[in-house]
Amino acid sequence: MKKRAAKTAENYIFINGKFFPKAEASISVFDHGLLYGDGVFEGMRSYNGLLFRIEEHLDRLWESAQAILLKIPYSKKDLQDVCIATLQKNKLKDAYIRLVVTRGTGDLGLDPRKCKVPTIFAIADKIELYDPALYSQGIEIITAATTRNHPEAINPCIKSLNYLNNILAKIEATNAGYCDALMLNKDGYVAECSGANVFIVKEGNLFTPPTYVGALKGITRGAIIDVAKKIKIPFQEKILTRHDLFNAEECFLTGTAAEIIPVVKLDGRVIGNGKPGETTHSLRRAFGDLTRVDGVRYKI
Ligand code: PMP
């Protein structure tokens, strides 16, 4: 007898107050988020019915919007409710949630004043987990020739829809056969990777660059700093060079989707003993504990 294909659940997208099936979810081609990358967003994660660090994500969304003079016509609580409603509508306990606020629909000119109402949408989908082997073996990365955006041009602290700078670095990485690339700022200091923050461990101390060098204030970065304090790993923000990374004992990247991923080689230089280190392991465990308690719970 023929087996019937398992029915995959319909995915619903929230757009401006309503849910649409994925195939029918669309926004105007005159939306300035699409025409100019004029908008801001957040990428969040839920763990077993707990929306992780949602307050921090919404604070960062508001800071990004403030920096580009975009007034979000909702309260933080409203958007928290939107995220939870989207998760509930899609019956997702463990998910990745993308919340986007664009300048809205305008004309073909740049002028944001022509965009009267911001477009808001939220997508929740199953989280695509990275290959577990990457976490036990660590990854190899290269340095991108593309410089991270100058903070006085487009500040990397703004999580805007304009990701071309990061995409150029990602293309360099994938063209060379690597999964990610380290980005330096215009002075040659380590900024971040194409979609993740960078940490190193040296003589038992944990370091990451301050965000003013040109890095996003990652929510996972913040969580790692908090758990380092908790498990008594000395931490400091520090300007870092490639030389510091080459000579670190351990190195790892942080981001909402990848969480904490060890880096064992940069530009062909083996970092430490070429294996993910003990400090990275301890931080990963402590981060795992945090994802069970730090956020807002919701029911399906
Ligand atoms: N830097 C960049 C450029 C990013 O896009 C991201 C998110 N993917 C991060 C850092 C990590 O931030 P978070 O921990 O908030 O996901």
JSON list of C-alpha atoms in Angstrom, two decimals, residues 44-48 93-97 125-135 139 255-261 284 287 291:
[
{"chain": "A", "resi": 44, "resn": "MET", "atom": "CA", "xyz": [15.25, 35.67, 18.02]},
{"chain": "A", "resi": 45, "resn": "ARG", "atom": "CA", "xyz": [15.03, 32.18, 19.35]},
{"chain": "A", "resi": 46, "resn": "SER", "atom": "CA", "xyz": [12.58, 30.24, 21.46]},
{"chain": "A", "resi": 47, "resn": "TYR", "atom": "CA", "xyz": [13.58, 27.23, 23.51]},
{"chain": "A", "resi": 48, "resn": "ASN", "atom": "CA", "xyz": [10.92, 24.79, 24.68]},
{"chain": "A", "resi": 93, "resn": "LYS", "atom": "CA", "xyz": [8.01, 25.60, 20.91]},
{"chain": "A", "resi": 94, "resn": "ASP", "atom": "CA", "xyz": [11.56, 25.63, 19.54]},
{"chain": "A", "resi": 95, "resn": "ALA", "atom": "CA", "xyz": [11.89, 28.18, 16.80]},
{"chain": "A", "resi": 96, "resn": "TYR", "atom": "CA", "xyz": [13.70, 31.00, 15.10]},
{"chain": "A", "resi": 97, "resn": "ILE", "atom": "CA", "xyz": [11.66, 34.23, 14.99]},
{"chain": "A", "resi": 125, "resn": "ASP", "atom": "CA", "xyz": [9.90, 28.79, 11.65]},
{"chain": "A", "resi": 126, "resn": "LYS", "atom": "CA", "xyz": [11.63, 25.65, 12.83]},
{"chain": "A", "resi": 127, "resn": "ILE", "atom": "CA", "xyz": [15.20, 26.33, 13.75]},
{"chain": "A", "resi": 128, "resn": "GLU", "atom": "CA", "xyz": [17.66, 24.80, 11.34]},
{"chain": "A", "resi": 129, "resn": "LEU", "atom": "CA", "xyz": [20.34, 23.47, 13.62]},
{"chain": "A", "resi": 130, "resn": "TYR", "atom": "CA", "xyz": [23.96, 23.48, 12.52]},
{"chain": "A", "resi": 131, "resn": "ASP", "atom": "CA", "xyz": [25.75, 20.20, 12.00]},
{"chain": "A", "resi": 132, "resn": "PRO", "atom": "CA", "xyz": [26.68, 18.96, 15.53]},
{"chain": "A", "resi": 133, "resn": "ALA", "atom": "CA", "xyz": [30.13, 18.02, 14.16]},
{"chain": "A", "resi": 134, "resn": "LEU", "atom": "CA", "xyz": [30.90, 21.74, 13.80]},
{"chain": "A", "resi": 135, "resn": "TYR", "atom": "CA", "xyz": [30.51, 22.17, 17.56]},
{"chain": "A", "resi": 139, "resn": "ILE", "atom": "CA", "xyz": [35.25, 25.64, 12.32]},
{"chain": "A", "resi": 255, "resn": "GLY", "atom": "CA", "xyz": [24.95, 34.39, 17.42]},
{"chain": "A", "resi": 256, "resn": "THR", "atom": "CA", "xyz": [21.29, 33.61, 17.94]},
{"chain": "A", "resi": 257, "resn": "ALA", "atom": "CA", "xyz": [21.14, 30.79, 15.39]},
{"chain": "A", "resi": 258, "resn": "ALA", "atom": "CA", "xyz": [24.61, 29.26, 15.85]},
{"chain": "A", "resi": 259, "resn": "GLU", "atom": "CA", "xyz": [24.76, 29.98, 19.61]},
{"chain": "A", "resi": 260, "resn": "ILE", "atom": "CA", "xyz": [28.45, 29.38, 20.51]},
{"chain": "A", "resi": 261, "resn": "ILE", "atom": "CA", "xyz": [30.59, 27.85, 17.81]},
{"chain": "A", "resi": 284, "resn": "ARG", "atom": "CA", "xyz": [28.35, 26.58, 26.13]},
{"chain": "A", "resi": 287, "resn": "PHE", "atom": "CA", "xyz": [24.55, 29.29, 28.09]},
{"chain": "A", "resi": 291, "resn": "THR", "atom": "CA", "xyz": [18.18, 29.28, 27.63]}
]
